[in-house]
Amino acid sequence: MSFTCNQILQKHTDIWHEATVHPFLENCKSGTIQPHQFNTWLVQDYLFVIDFTRMLARVLASAPPQHFDVILSGLAALKDELNWFKEKVAERQLNLATEKQPTCEQYCKYMHSLADMPYPVQATALWAIEFAYNQGWQLPGAMPAPYKEFADRWGNSDFTAYVKLLEQQADQVLQTASDSIQNQAEETFVKVAKFEKDFWQMAFNAV
Ligand code: HMH
């Protein structure tokens, strides 16, 4: 029997809920997040996205050619996203020389380690990472300025469609993967969900 992404998700709805519903996002929605907390998240996420871009490049290198189109569209979107992050950081006069907090550091190392895993595991991780932000920013509903811009970036319908394509690609390769690879994909999903939960929490560790 083979798993699909949705079946993996249905086995782990508790941790997925924690990955996608968090006081950080609720406080953005209510406008009560403190600017320094938001800025802490912003800088850590910019540092994360730099390493995530490298991960996506490695996923491309492992992918079958039929999957290139979707992954290349993701890389093109990241070109725009990295420039946007740079603007947001400049507008807010944030210091990019900031070190990664331990959660961000561990998450980036984990993304690096995925390169040694079979492609179905990498495809599942990629879907889970993007789906966490898609749902996280979408579930609270319309956010006030200046957070609306952030919610729209990952909650918009084009991004939702991209995440759906990532799910289809992962499902396609999971279908013919060995039991052991499918189990690795499930473990990876749980690991990503835990990192995502902890990532939101970093905003509240501000100095
Ligand atoms: C922590 N997970 C984290 N940051 C992001 N920007 C995404 C996922 C989606 O790209």
mmCIF file with all atom_site columns, C-alpha atoms in Angstrom, residues 62-141:
data_model
loop_
_atom_site.group_PDB
_atom_site.id
_atom_site.type_symbol
_atom_site.label_atom_id
_atom_site.label_alt_id
_atom_site.label_comp_id
_atom_site.label_asym_id
_atom_site.label_entity_id
_atom_site.label_seq_id
_atom_site.pdbx_PDB_ins_code
_atom_site.Cartn_x
_atom_site.Cartn_y
_atom_site.Cartn_z
_atom_site.occupancy
_atom_site.B_iso_or_equiv
_atom_site.pdbx_formal_charge
_atom_site.auth_seq_id
_atom_site.auth_comp_id
_atom_site.auth_asym_id
_atom_site.auth_atom_id
_atom_site.pdbx_PDB_model_num
ATOM 1  C CA . SER A 1 62  ? 17.413 15.094 -8.106  1.00 0.00 ? 62  SER A CA 1
ATOM 2  C CA . ALA A 1 63  ? 14.127 15.435 -10.003 1.00 0.00 ? 63  ALA A CA 1
ATOM 3  C CA . PRO A 1 64  ? 12.990 13.632 -13.134 1.00 0.00 ? 64  PRO A CA 1
ATOM 4  C CA . PRO A 1 65  ? 12.754 16.027 -16.117 1.00 0.00 ? 65  PRO A CA 1
ATOM 5  C CA . GLN A 1 66  ? 8.922  15.922 -16.098 1.00 0.00 ? 66  GLN A CA 1
ATOM 6  C CA . HIS A 1 67  ? 9.077  17.718 -12.737 1.00 0.00 ? 67  HIS A CA 1
ATOM 7  C CA . PHE A 1 68  ? 11.409 20.510 -13.891 1.00 0.00 ? 68  PHE A CA 1
ATOM 8  C CA . ASP A 1 69  ? 8.658  22.875 -15.013 1.00 0.00 ? 69  ASP A CA 1
ATOM 9  C CA . VAL A 1 70  ? 7.075  23.206 -11.568 1.00 0.00 ? 70  VAL A CA 1
ATOM 10 C CA . ILE A 1 71  ? 10.386 23.346 -9.714  1.00 0.00 ? 71  ILE A CA 1
ATOM 11 C CA . LEU A 1 72  ? 11.795 25.967 -12.106 1.00 0.00 ? 72  LEU A CA 1
ATOM 12 C CA . SER A 1 73  ? 8.672  28.087 -11.579 1.00 0.00 ? 73  SER A CA 1
ATOM 13 C CA . GLY A 1 74  ? 9.370  27.831 -7.851  1.00 0.00 ? 74  GLY A CA 1
ATOM 14 C CA . LEU A 1 75  ? 12.968 28.953 -8.353  1.00 0.00 ? 75  LEU A CA 1
ATOM 15 C CA . ALA A 1 76  ? 11.798 31.894 -10.489 1.00 0.00 ? 76  ALA A CA 1
ATOM 16 C CA . ALA A 1 77  ? 9.351  32.894 -7.738  1.00 0.00 ? 77  ALA A CA 1
ATOM 17 C CA . LEU A 1 78  ? 12.193 32.733 -5.213  1.00 0.00 ? 78  LEU A CA 1
ATOM 18 C CA . LYS A 1 79  ? 14.250 35.172 -7.290  1.00 0.00 ? 79  LYS A CA 1
ATOM 19 C CA . ASP A 1 80  ? 11.429 37.674 -6.809  1.00 0.00 ? 80  ASP A CA 1
ATOM 20 C CA . GLU A 1 81  ? 10.932 36.696 -3.174  1.00 0.00 ? 81  GLU A CA 1
ATOM 21 C CA . LEU A 1 82  ? 14.586 37.195 -2.233  1.00 0.00 ? 82  LEU A CA 1
ATOM 22 C CA . ASN A 1 83  ? 14.530 40.695 -3.745  1.00 0.00 ? 83  ASN A CA 1
ATOM 23 C CA . TRP A 1 84  ? 11.302 41.438 -1.903  1.00 0.00 ? 84  TRP A CA 1
ATOM 24 C CA . PHE A 1 85  ? 12.845 40.272 1.390   1.00 0.00 ? 85  PHE A CA 1
ATOM 25 C CA . LYS A 1 86  ? 15.772 42.611 0.765   1.00 0.00 ? 86  LYS A CA 1
ATOM 26 C CA . GLU A 1 87  ? 13.344 45.526 0.334   1.00 0.00 ? 87  GLU A CA 1
ATOM 27 C CA . LYS A 1 88  ? 11.394 44.662 3.490   1.00 0.00 ? 88  LYS A CA 1
ATOM 28 C CA . VAL A 1 89  ? 14.582 44.380 5.506   1.00 0.00 ? 89  VAL A CA 1
ATOM 29 C CA . ALA A 1 90  ? 15.820 47.748 4.168   1.00 0.00 ? 90  ALA A CA 1
ATOM 30 C CA . GLU A 1 91  ? 12.456 49.491 4.819   1.00 0.00 ? 91  GLU A CA 1
ATOM 31 C CA . ARG A 1 92  ? 12.570 48.328 8.405   1.00 0.00 ? 92  ARG A CA 1
ATOM 32 C CA . GLN A 1 93  ? 16.310 48.994 8.738   1.00 0.00 ? 93  GLN A CA 1
ATOM 33 C CA . LEU A 1 94  ? 16.985 45.508 10.029  1.00 0.00 ? 94  LEU A CA 1
ATOM 34 C CA . ASN A 1 95  ? 20.405 44.037 10.537  1.00 0.00 ? 95  ASN A CA 1
ATOM 35 C CA . LEU A 1 96  ? 21.146 41.136 8.240   1.00 0.00 ? 96  LEU A CA 1
ATOM 36 C CA . ALA A 1 97  ? 24.347 40.363 10.060  1.00 0.00 ? 97  ALA A CA 1
ATOM 37 C CA . THR A 1 98  ? 22.070 38.799 12.704  1.00 0.00 ? 98  THR A CA 1
ATOM 38 C CA . GLU A 1 99  ? 22.903 35.191 13.503  1.00 0.00 ? 99  GLU A CA 1
ATOM 39 C CA . LYS A 1 100 ? 20.470 32.426 12.868  1.00 0.00 ? 100 LYS A CA 1
ATOM 40 C CA . GLN A 1 101 ? 18.622 31.359 15.994  1.00 0.00 ? 101 GLN A CA 1
ATOM 41 C CA . PRO A 1 102 ? 19.149 27.647 16.815  1.00 0.00 ? 102 PRO A CA 1
ATOM 42 C CA . THR A 1 103 ? 15.792 26.606 15.307  1.00 0.00 ? 103 THR A CA 1
ATOM 43 C CA . CYS A 1 104 ? 16.575 28.348 12.019  1.00 0.00 ? 104 CYS A CA 1
ATOM 44 C CA . GLU A 1 105 ? 20.093 26.904 12.010  1.00 0.00 ? 105 GLU A CA 1
ATOM 45 C CA . GLN A 1 106 ? 18.840 23.358 12.643  1.00 0.00 ? 106 GLN A CA 1
ATOM 46 C CA . TYR A 1 107 ? 16.111 23.680 10.037  1.00 0.00 ? 107 TYR A CA 1
ATOM 47 C CA . CYS A 1 108 ? 18.622 24.885 7.415   1.00 0.00 ? 108 CYS A CA 1
ATOM 48 C CA . LYS A 1 109 ? 20.974 21.998 8.267   1.00 0.00 ? 109 LYS A CA 1
ATOM 49 C CA . TYR A 1 110 ? 18.082 19.593 7.929   1.00 0.00 ? 110 TYR A CA 1
ATOM 50 C CA . MET A 1 111 ? 17.223 21.005 4.495   1.00 0.00 ? 111 MET A CA 1
ATOM 51 C CA . HIS A 1 112 ? 20.826 20.460 3.498   1.00 0.00 ? 112 HIS A CA 1
ATOM 52 C CA . SER A 1 113 ? 20.720 16.838 4.669   1.00 0.00 ? 113 SER A CA 1
ATOM 53 C CA . LEU A 1 114 ? 17.718 16.143 2.421   1.00 0.00 ? 114 LEU A CA 1
ATOM 54 C CA . ALA A 1 115 ? 20.088 16.120 -0.568  1.00 0.00 ? 115 ALA A CA 1
ATOM 55 C CA . ASP A 1 116 ? 21.195 12.624 0.478   1.00 0.00 ? 116 ASP A CA 1
ATOM 56 C CA . MET A 1 117 ? 17.636 11.324 0.634   1.00 0.00 ? 117 MET A CA 1
ATOM 57 C CA . PRO A 1 118 ? 15.713 9.682  -2.207  1.00 0.00 ? 118 PRO A CA 1
ATOM 58 C CA . TYR A 1 119 ? 13.799 12.062 -4.484  1.00 0.00 ? 119 TYR A CA 1
ATOM 59 C CA . PRO A 1 120 ? 10.312 11.063 -3.187  1.00 0.00 ? 120 PRO A CA 1
ATOM 60 C CA . VAL A 1 121 ? 11.438 12.145 0.302   1.00 0.00 ? 121 VAL A CA 1
ATOM 61 C CA . GLN A 1 122 ? 12.757 15.452 -1.060  1.00 0.00 ? 122 GLN A CA 1
ATOM 62 C CA . ALA A 1 123 ? 9.531  16.049 -2.997  1.00 0.00 ? 123 ALA A CA 1
ATOM 63 C CA . THR A 1 124 ? 7.459  15.401 0.141   1.00 0.00 ? 124 THR A CA 1
ATOM 64 C CA . ALA A 1 125 ? 9.631  17.770 2.187   1.00 0.00 ? 125 ALA A CA 1
ATOM 65 C CA . LEU A 1 126 ? 9.336  20.492 -0.452  1.00 0.00 ? 126 LEU A CA 1
ATOM 66 C CA . TRP A 1 127 ? 5.555  20.192 -0.506  1.00 0.00 ? 127 TRP A CA 1
ATOM 67 C CA . ALA A 1 128 ? 5.325  20.214 3.318   1.00 0.00 ? 128 ALA A CA 1
ATOM 68 C CA . ILE A 1 129 ? 7.565  23.288 3.665   1.00 0.00 ? 129 ILE A CA 1
ATOM 69 C CA . GLU A 1 130 ? 5.525  25.306 1.166   1.00 0.00 ? 130 GLU A CA 1
ATOM 70 C CA . PHE A 1 131 ? 2.158  24.015 2.361   1.00 0.00 ? 131 PHE A CA 1
ATOM 71 C CA . ALA A 1 132 ? 2.972  25.047 5.944   1.00 0.00 ? 132 ALA A CA 1
ATOM 72 C CA . TYR A 1 133 ? 3.361  28.693 4.875   1.00 0.00 ? 133 TYR A CA 1
ATOM 73 C CA . ASN A 1 134 ? 0.430  28.550 2.479   1.00 0.00 ? 134 ASN A CA 1
ATOM 74 C CA . GLN A 1 135 ? -1.904 27.343 5.211   1.00 0.00 ? 135 GLN A CA 1
ATOM 75 C CA . GLY A 1 136 ? -0.297 29.273 8.033   1.00 0.00 ? 136 GLY A CA 1
ATOM 76 C CA . TRP A 1 137 ? -0.779 32.646 6.335   1.00 0.00 ? 137 TRP A CA 1
ATOM 77 C CA . GLN A 1 138 ? -4.150 31.763 4.799   1.00 0.00 ? 138 GLN A CA 1
ATOM 78 C CA . LEU A 1 139 ? -6.026 30.210 7.721   1.00 0.00 ? 139 LEU A CA 1
ATOM 79 C CA . PRO A 1 140 ? -6.318 33.354 9.898   1.00 0.00 ? 140 PRO A CA 1
ATOM 80 C CA . GLY A 1 141 ? -8.209 35.219 7.142   1.00 0.00 ? 141 GLY A CA 1
#
